[in-house]
mmCIF file of C-alpha atoms and ligand atoms in Angstrom:
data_model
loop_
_atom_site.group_PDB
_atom_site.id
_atom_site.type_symbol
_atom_site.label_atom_id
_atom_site.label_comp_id
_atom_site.label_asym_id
_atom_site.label_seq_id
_atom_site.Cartn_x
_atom_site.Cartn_y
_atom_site.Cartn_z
ATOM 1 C CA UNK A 1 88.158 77.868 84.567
ATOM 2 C CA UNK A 2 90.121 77.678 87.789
ATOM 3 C CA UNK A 3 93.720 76.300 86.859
ATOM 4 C CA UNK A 4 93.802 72.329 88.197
ATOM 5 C CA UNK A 5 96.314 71.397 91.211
ATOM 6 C CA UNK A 6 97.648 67.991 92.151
ATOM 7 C CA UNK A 7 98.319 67.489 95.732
ATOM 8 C CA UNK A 8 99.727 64.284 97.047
ATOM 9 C CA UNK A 9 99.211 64.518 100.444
ATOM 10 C CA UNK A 10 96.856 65.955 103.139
ATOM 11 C CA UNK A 11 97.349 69.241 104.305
ATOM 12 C CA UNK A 12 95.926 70.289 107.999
ATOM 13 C CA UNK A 13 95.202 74.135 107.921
ATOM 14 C CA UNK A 14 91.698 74.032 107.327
ATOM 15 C CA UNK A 15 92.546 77.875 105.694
ATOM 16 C CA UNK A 16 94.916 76.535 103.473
ATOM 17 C CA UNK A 17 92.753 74.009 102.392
ATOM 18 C CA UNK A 18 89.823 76.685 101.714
ATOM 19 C CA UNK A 19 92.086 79.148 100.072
ATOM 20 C CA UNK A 20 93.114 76.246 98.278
ATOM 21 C CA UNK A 21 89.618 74.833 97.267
ATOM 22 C CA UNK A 22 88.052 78.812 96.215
ATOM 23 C CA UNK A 23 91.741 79.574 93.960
ATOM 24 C CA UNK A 24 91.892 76.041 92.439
ATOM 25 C CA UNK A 25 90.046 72.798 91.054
ATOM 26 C CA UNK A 26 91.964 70.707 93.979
ATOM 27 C CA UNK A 27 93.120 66.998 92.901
ATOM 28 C CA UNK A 28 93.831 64.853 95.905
ATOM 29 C CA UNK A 29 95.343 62.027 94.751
ATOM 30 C CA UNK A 30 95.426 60.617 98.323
ATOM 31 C CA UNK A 31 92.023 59.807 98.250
ATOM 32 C CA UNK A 32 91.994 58.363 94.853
ATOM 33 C CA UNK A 33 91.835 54.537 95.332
ATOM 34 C CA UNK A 34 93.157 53.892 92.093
ATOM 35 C CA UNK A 35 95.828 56.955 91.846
ATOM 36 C CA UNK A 36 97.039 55.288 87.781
ATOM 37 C CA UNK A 37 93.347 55.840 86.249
ATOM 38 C CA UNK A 38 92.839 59.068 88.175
ATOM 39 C CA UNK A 39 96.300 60.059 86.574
ATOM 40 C CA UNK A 40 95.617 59.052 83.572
ATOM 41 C CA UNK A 41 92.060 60.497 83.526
ATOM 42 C CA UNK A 42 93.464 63.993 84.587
ATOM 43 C CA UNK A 43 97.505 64.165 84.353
ATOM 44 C CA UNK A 44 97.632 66.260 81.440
ATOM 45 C CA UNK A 45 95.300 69.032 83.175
ATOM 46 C CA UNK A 46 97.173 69.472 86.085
ATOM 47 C CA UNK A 47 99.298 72.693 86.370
ATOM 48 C CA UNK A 48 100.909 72.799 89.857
ATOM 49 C CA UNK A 49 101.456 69.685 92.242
ATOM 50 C CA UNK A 50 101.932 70.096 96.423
ATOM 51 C CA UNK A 51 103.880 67.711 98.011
ATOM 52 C CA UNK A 52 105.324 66.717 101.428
ATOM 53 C CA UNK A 53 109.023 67.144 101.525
ATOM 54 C CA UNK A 54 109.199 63.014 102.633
ATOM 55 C CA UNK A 55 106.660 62.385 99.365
ATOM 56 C CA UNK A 56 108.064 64.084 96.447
ATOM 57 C CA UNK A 57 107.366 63.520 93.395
ATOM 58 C CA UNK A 58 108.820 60.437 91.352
ATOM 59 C CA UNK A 59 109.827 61.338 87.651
ATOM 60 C CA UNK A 60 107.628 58.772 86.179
ATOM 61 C CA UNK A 61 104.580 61.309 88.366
ATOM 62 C CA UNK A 62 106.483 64.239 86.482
ATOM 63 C CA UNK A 63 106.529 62.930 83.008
ATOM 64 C CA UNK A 64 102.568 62.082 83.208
ATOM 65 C CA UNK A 65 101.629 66.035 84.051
ATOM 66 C CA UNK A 66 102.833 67.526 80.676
ATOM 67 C CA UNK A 67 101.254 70.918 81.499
ATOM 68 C CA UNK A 68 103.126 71.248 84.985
ATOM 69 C CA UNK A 69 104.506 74.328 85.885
ATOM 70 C CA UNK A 70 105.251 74.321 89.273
ATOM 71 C CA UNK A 71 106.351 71.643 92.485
ATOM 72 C CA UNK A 72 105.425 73.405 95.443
ATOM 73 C CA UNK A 73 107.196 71.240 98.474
ATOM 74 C CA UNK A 74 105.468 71.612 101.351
ATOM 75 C CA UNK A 75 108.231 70.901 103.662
ATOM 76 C CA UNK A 76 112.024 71.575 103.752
ATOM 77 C CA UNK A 77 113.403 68.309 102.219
ATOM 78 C CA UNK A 78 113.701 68.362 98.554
ATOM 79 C CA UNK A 79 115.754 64.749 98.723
ATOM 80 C CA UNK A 80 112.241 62.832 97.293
ATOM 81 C CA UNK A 81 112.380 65.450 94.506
ATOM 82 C CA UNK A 82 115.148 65.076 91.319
ATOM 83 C CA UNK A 83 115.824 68.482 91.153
ATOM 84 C CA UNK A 84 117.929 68.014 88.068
ATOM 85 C CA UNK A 85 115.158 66.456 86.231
ATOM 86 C CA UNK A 86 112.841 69.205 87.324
ATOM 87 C CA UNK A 87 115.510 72.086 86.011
ATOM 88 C CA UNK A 88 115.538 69.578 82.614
ATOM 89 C CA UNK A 89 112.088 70.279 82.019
ATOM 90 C CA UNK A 90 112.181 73.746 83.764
ATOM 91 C CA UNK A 91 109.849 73.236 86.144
ATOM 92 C CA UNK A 92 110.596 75.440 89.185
ATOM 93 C CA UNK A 93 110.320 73.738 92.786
ATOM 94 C CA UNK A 94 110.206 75.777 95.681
ATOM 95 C CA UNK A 95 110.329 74.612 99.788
ATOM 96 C CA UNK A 96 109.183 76.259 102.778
ATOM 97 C CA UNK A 97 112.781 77.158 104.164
ATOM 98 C CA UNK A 98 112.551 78.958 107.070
ATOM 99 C CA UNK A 99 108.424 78.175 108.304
ATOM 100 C CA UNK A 100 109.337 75.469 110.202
ATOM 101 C CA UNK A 101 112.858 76.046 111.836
ATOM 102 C CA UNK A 102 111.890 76.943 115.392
ATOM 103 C CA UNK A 103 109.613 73.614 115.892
ATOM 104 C CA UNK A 104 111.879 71.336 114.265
ATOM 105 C CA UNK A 105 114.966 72.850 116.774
ATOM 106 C CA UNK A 106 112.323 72.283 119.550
ATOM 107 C CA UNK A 107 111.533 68.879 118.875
ATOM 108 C CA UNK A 108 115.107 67.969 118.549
ATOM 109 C CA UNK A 109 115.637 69.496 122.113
ATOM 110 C CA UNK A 110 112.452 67.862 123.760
ATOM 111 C CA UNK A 111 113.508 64.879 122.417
ATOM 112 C CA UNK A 112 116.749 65.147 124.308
ATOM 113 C CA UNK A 113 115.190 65.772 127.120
ATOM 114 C CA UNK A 114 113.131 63.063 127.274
ATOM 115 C CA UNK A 115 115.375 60.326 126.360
ATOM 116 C CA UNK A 116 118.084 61.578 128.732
ATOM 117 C CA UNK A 117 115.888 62.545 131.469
ATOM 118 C CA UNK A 118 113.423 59.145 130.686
ATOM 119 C CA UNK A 119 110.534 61.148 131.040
ATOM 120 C CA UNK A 120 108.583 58.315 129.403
ATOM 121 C CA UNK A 121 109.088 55.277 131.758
ATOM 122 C CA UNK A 122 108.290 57.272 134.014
ATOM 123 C CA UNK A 123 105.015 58.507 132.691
ATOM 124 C CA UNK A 124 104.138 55.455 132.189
ATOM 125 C CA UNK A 125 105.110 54.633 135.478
ATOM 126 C CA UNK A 126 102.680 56.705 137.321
ATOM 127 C CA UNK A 127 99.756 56.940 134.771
ATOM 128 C CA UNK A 128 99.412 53.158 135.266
ATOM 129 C CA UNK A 129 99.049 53.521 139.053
ATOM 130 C CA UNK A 130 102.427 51.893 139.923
ATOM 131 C CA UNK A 131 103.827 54.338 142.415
ATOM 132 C CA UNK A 132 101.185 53.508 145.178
ATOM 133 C CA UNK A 133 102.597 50.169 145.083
ATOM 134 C CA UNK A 134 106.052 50.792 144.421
ATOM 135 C CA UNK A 135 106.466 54.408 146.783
ATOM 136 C CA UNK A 136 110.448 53.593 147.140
ATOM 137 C CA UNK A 137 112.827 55.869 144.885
ATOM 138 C CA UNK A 138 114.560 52.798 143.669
ATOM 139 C CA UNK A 139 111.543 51.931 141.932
ATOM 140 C CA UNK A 140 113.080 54.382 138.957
ATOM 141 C CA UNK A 141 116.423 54.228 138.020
ATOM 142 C CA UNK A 142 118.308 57.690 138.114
ATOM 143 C CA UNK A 143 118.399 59.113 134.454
ATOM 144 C CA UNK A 144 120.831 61.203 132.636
ATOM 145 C CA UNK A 145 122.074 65.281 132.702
ATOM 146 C CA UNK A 146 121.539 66.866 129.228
ATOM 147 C CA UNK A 147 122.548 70.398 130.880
ATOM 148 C CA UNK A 148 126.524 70.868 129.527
ATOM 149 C CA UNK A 149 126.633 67.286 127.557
ATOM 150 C CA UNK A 150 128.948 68.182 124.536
ATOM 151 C CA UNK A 151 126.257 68.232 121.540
ATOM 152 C CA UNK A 152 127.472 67.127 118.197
ATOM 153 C CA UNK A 153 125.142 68.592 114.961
ATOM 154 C CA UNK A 154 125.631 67.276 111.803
ATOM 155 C CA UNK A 155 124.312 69.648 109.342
ATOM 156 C CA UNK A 156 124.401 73.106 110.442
ATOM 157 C CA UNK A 157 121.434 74.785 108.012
ATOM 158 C CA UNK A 158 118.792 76.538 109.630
ATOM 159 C CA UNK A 159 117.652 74.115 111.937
ATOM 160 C CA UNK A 160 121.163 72.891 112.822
ATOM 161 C CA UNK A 161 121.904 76.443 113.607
ATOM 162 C CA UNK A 162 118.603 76.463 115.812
ATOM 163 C CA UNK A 163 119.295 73.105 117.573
ATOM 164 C CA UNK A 164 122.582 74.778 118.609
ATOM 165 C CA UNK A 165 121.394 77.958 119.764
ATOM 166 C CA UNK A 166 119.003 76.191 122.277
ATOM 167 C CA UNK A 167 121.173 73.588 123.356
ATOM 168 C CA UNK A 168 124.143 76.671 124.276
ATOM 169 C CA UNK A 169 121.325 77.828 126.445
ATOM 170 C CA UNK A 170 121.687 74.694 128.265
ATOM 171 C CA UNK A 171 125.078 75.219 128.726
ATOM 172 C CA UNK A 172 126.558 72.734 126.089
ATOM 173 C CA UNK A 173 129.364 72.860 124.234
ATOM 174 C CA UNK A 174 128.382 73.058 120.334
ATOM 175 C CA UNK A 175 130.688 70.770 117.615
ATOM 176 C CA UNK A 176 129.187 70.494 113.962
ATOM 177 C CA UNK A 177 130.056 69.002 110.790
ATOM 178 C CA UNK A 178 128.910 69.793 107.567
ATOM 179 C CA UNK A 179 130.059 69.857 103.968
ATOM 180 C CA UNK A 180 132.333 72.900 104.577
ATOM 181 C CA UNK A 181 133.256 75.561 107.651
ATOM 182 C CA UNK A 182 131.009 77.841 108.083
ATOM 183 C CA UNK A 183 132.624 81.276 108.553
ATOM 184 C CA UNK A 184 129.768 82.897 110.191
ATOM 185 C CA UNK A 185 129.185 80.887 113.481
ATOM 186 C CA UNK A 186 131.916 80.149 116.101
ATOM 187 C CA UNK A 187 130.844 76.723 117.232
ATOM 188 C CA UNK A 188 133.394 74.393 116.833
ATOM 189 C CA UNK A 189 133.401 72.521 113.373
ATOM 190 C CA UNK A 190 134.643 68.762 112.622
ATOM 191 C CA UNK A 191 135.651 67.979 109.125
ATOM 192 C CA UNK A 192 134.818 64.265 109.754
ATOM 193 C CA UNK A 193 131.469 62.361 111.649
ATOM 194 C CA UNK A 194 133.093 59.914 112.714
ATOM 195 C CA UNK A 195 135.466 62.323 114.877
ATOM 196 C CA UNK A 196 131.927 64.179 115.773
ATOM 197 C CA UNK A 197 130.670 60.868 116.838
ATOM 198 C CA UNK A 198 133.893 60.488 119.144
ATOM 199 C CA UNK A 199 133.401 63.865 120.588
ATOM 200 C CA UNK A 200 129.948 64.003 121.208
ATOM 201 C CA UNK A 201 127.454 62.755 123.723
ATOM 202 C CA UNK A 202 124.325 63.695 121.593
ATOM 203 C CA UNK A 203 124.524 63.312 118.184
ATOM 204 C CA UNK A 204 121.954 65.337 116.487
ATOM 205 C CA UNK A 205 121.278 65.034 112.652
ATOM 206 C CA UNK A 206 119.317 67.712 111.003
ATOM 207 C CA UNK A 207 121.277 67.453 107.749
ATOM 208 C CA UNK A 208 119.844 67.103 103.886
ATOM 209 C CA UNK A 209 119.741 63.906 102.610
ATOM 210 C CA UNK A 210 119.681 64.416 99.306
ATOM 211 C CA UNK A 211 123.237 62.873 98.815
ATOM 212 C CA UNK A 212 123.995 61.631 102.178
ATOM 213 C CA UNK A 213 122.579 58.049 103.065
ATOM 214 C CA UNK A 214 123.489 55.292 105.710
ATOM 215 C CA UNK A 215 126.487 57.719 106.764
ATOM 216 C CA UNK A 216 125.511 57.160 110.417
ATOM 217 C CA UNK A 217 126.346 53.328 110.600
ATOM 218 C CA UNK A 218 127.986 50.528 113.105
ATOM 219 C CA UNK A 219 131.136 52.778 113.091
ATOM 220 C CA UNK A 220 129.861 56.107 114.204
ATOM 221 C CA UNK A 221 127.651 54.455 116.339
ATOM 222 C CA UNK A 222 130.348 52.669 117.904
ATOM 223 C CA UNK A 223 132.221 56.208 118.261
ATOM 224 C CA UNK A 224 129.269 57.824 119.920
ATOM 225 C CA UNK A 225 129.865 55.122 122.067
ATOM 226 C CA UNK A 226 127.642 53.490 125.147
ATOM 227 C CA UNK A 227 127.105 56.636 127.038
ATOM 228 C CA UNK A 228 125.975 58.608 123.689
ATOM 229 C CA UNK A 229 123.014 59.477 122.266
ATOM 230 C CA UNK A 230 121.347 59.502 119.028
ATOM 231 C CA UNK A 231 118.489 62.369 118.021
ATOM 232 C CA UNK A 232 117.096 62.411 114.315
ATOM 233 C CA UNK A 233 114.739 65.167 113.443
ATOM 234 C CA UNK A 234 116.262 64.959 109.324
ATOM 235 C CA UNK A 235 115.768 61.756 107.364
ATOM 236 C CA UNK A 236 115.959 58.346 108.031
ATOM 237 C CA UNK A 237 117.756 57.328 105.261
ATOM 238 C CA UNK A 238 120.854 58.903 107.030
ATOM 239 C CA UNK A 239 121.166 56.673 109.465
ATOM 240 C CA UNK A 240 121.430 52.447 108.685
ATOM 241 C CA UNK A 241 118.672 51.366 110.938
ATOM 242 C CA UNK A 242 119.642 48.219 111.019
ATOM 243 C CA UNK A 243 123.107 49.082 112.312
ATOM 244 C CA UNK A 244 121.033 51.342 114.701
ATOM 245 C CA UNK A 245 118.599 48.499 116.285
ATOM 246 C CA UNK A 246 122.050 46.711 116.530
ATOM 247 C CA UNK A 247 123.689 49.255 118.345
ATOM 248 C CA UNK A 248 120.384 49.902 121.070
ATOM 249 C CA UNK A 249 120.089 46.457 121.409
ATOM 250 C CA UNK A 250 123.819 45.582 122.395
ATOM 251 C CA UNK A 251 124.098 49.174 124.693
ATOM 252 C CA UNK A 252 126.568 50.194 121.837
ATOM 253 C CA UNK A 253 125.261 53.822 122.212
ATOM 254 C CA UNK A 254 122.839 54.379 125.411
ATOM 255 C CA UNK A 255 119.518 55.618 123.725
ATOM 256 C CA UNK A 256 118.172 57.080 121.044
ATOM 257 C CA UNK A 257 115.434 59.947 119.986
ATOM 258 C CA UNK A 258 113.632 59.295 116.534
ATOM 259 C CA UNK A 259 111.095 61.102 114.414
ATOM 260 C CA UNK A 260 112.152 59.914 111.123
ATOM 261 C CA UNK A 261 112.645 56.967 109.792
ATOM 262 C CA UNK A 262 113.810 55.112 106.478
ATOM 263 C CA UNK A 263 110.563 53.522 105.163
ATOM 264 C CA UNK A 264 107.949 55.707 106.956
ATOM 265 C CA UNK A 265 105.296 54.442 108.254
ATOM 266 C CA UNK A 266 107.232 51.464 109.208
ATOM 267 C CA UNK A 267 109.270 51.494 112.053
ATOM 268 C CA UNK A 268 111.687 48.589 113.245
ATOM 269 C CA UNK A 269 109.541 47.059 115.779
ATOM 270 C CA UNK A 270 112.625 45.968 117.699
ATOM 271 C CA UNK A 271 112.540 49.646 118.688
ATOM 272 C CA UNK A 272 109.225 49.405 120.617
ATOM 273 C CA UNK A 273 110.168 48.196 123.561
ATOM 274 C CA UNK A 274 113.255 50.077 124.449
ATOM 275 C CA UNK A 275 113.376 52.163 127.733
ATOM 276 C CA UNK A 276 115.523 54.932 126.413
ATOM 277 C CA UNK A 277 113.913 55.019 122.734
ATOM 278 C CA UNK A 278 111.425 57.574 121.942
ATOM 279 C CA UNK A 279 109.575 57.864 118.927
ATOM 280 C CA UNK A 280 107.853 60.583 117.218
ATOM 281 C CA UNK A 281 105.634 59.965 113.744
ATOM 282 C CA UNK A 282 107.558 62.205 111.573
ATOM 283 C CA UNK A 283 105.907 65.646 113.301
ATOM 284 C CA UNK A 284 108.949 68.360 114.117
ATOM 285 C CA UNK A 285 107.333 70.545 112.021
ATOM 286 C CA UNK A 286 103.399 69.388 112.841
ATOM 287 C CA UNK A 287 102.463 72.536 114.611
ATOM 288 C CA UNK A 288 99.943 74.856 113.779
ATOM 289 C CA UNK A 289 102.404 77.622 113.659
ATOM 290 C CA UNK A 290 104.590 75.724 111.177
ATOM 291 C CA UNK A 291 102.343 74.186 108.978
ATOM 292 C CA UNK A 292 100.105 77.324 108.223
ATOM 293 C CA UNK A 293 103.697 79.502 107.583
ATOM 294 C CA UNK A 294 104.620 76.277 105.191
ATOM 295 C CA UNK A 295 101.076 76.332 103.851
ATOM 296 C CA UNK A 296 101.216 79.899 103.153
ATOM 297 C CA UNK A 297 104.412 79.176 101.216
ATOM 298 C CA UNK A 298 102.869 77.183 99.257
ATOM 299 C CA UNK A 299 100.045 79.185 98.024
ATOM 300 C CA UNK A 300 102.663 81.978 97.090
ATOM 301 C CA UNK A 301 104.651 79.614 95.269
ATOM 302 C CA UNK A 302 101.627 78.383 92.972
ATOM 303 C CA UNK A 303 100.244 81.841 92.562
ATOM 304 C CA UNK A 304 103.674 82.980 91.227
ATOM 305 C CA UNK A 305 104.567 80.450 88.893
ATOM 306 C CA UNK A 306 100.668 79.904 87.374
ATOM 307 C CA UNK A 307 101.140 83.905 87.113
ATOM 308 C CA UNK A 308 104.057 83.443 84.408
ATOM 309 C CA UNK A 309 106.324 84.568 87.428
ATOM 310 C CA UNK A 310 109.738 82.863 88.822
ATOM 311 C CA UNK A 311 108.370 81.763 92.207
ATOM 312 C CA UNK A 312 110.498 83.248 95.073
ATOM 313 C CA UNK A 313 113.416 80.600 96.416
ATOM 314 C CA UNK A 314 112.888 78.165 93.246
ATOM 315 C CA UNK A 315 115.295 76.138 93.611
ATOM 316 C CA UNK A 316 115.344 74.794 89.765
ATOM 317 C CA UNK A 317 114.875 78.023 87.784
HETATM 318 C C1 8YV B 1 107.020 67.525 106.891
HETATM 319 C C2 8YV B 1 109.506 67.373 106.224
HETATM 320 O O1 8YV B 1 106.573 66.574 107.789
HETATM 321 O O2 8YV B 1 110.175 69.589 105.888
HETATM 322 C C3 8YV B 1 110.306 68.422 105.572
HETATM 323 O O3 8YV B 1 111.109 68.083 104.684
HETATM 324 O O4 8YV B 1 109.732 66.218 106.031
HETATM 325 C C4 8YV B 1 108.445 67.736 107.182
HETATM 326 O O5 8YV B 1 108.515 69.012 107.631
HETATM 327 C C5 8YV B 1 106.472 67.233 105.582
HETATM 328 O O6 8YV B 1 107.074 67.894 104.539
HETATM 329 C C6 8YV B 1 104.973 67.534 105.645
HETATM 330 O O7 8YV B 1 104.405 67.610 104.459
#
């Protein structure tokens, strides 16, 4: 009998999927209208469960599998995951550090560019035949340099580290902040956000959130100031949204670049009209490239643990 998997949300590789479907009896609890009874009809089968890194897994989910032997994250963020409830039970969870680096770095940078540069406005502008009628320059206000801007990161991991690479390229100068120093890099590192805030004109967060919430608030904001700029390609639940609609609405910082937010799917709507807002649906790492190296993570990680095996990079056992 093939061994029965629990996966909580969709997965897009259709070669994942297939190597999924011929190894495993696949449970998709996603497209189970009632997810309790098909839970309770099949909870105590289940021997592996895939989730996103935004999705987790609640411990009330955990505590209904009792044959679980392995969280495969299918992401980087283990913050909707209690990892110390997971090491109680010795359940080993694994994440796909390293797949997705490169697309979440470029996302962060596009989405620089086209906040700064306003690339959207003026999309807009000419794909709804407005230029014929409005030929002058003037029509578009002049937009903003990201070339040399002083780039603050706050979290230098992997993609922190990759944000800063690409954004040197560009001729910026590179300040971070993170938990410690990091001895290995020579960009320039402030103990304190608030000073990064001061110091920066892009603030870019690609930290973990699984301790740090609402630490980008009215007071960093206000430090970034009105010429600065905010990009989020981590978690939502860093930043206080509603300090941030506060802070776009009164030109407290000058725009903002967002593909996460704190209750995903549901985005302040105050944020919808805003010239120098751009918003992304929680895709950095929603490439093809990405999400097969994540998926193939995945399939290791299950194979190992169902094998008896520690799975490589568990981060619980
Ligand atoms: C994914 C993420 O969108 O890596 C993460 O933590 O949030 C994203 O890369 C998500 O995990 C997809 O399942």
């Amino acid at each position: 009998m093939k061994p029965n998997i629990l996966q909580l949300n969709p997965i897009l590789v259709p070669a994942i999927n297939d190597t999924l479907n011929a190894r495993y009896t696949m449970h998709r609890l996603f497209e189970q209208d009632d997810k309790e009874a098909y839970i309770r009809e099949h909870g105590a089968s289940i021997r592996g469960v895939i989730t996103g890194g935004h999705t987790g897994i609640s411990n009330e989910l955990i505590a209904k599998l009792p044959a679980l032997e392995v969280i495969a994250v299918n992401g980087v963020g283990t913050d909707a995951v209690d990892l110390e409830f997971a090491r109680s039970r010795g359940i080993p969870v694994t994440a796909t550090f390293g797949a997705l680096t490169e697309d979440v770095a470029d996302l962060a940078i596009g989405l620089i560019i086209t906040v700064l540069r306003e690339i959207c406005p003026g999309n807009e502008f000419v794909k709804a035949g407005k230029w014929p009628s409005n030929p002058s320059p003037a029509a578009i206000p002049l937009s903003r340099r990201f070339s040399g801007k002083r780039v603050g990161i706050v979290g230098l991991g992997k993609v922190g580290r990759a944000i800063a690479q690409r954004a040197s390229a560009f001729g910026c100068p590179i300040a971070y902040t993170d938990i410690r120093r990091m001895d290995d890099v020579e960009h320039r590192f402030v103990p304190d956000l608030l000073s990064l805030a001061r110091e920066s004109d892009i603030l870019v967060l690609a930290a973990a959130a699984d301790k740090a919430q609402g630490i980008v608030n009215a007071a960093v904001l206000d430090a970034l100031g009105k010429d600065g700029y905010l990009i989020n390609v981590a978690r939502g639940k860093l930043v206080a949204e509603h300090d941030l609609v506060d802070a776009l609405k009164g030109g407290v910082i000058a725009g903002a670049g967002l593909d996460v937010f704190v209750d995903e799917p549901n985005v302040p709507s105050e944020l919808f009209g805003m010239d120098r807002v751009v918003l992304q649906a929680h895709r950095a790492s929603a490439t093809v490239e990405s999400r097969t190296a994540m998926g193939e993570m995945v399939l290791a990680s299950i194979a190992k643990a169902l094998a008896g095996q520690r799975p490589e990079g568990s981060l619980t056992t």
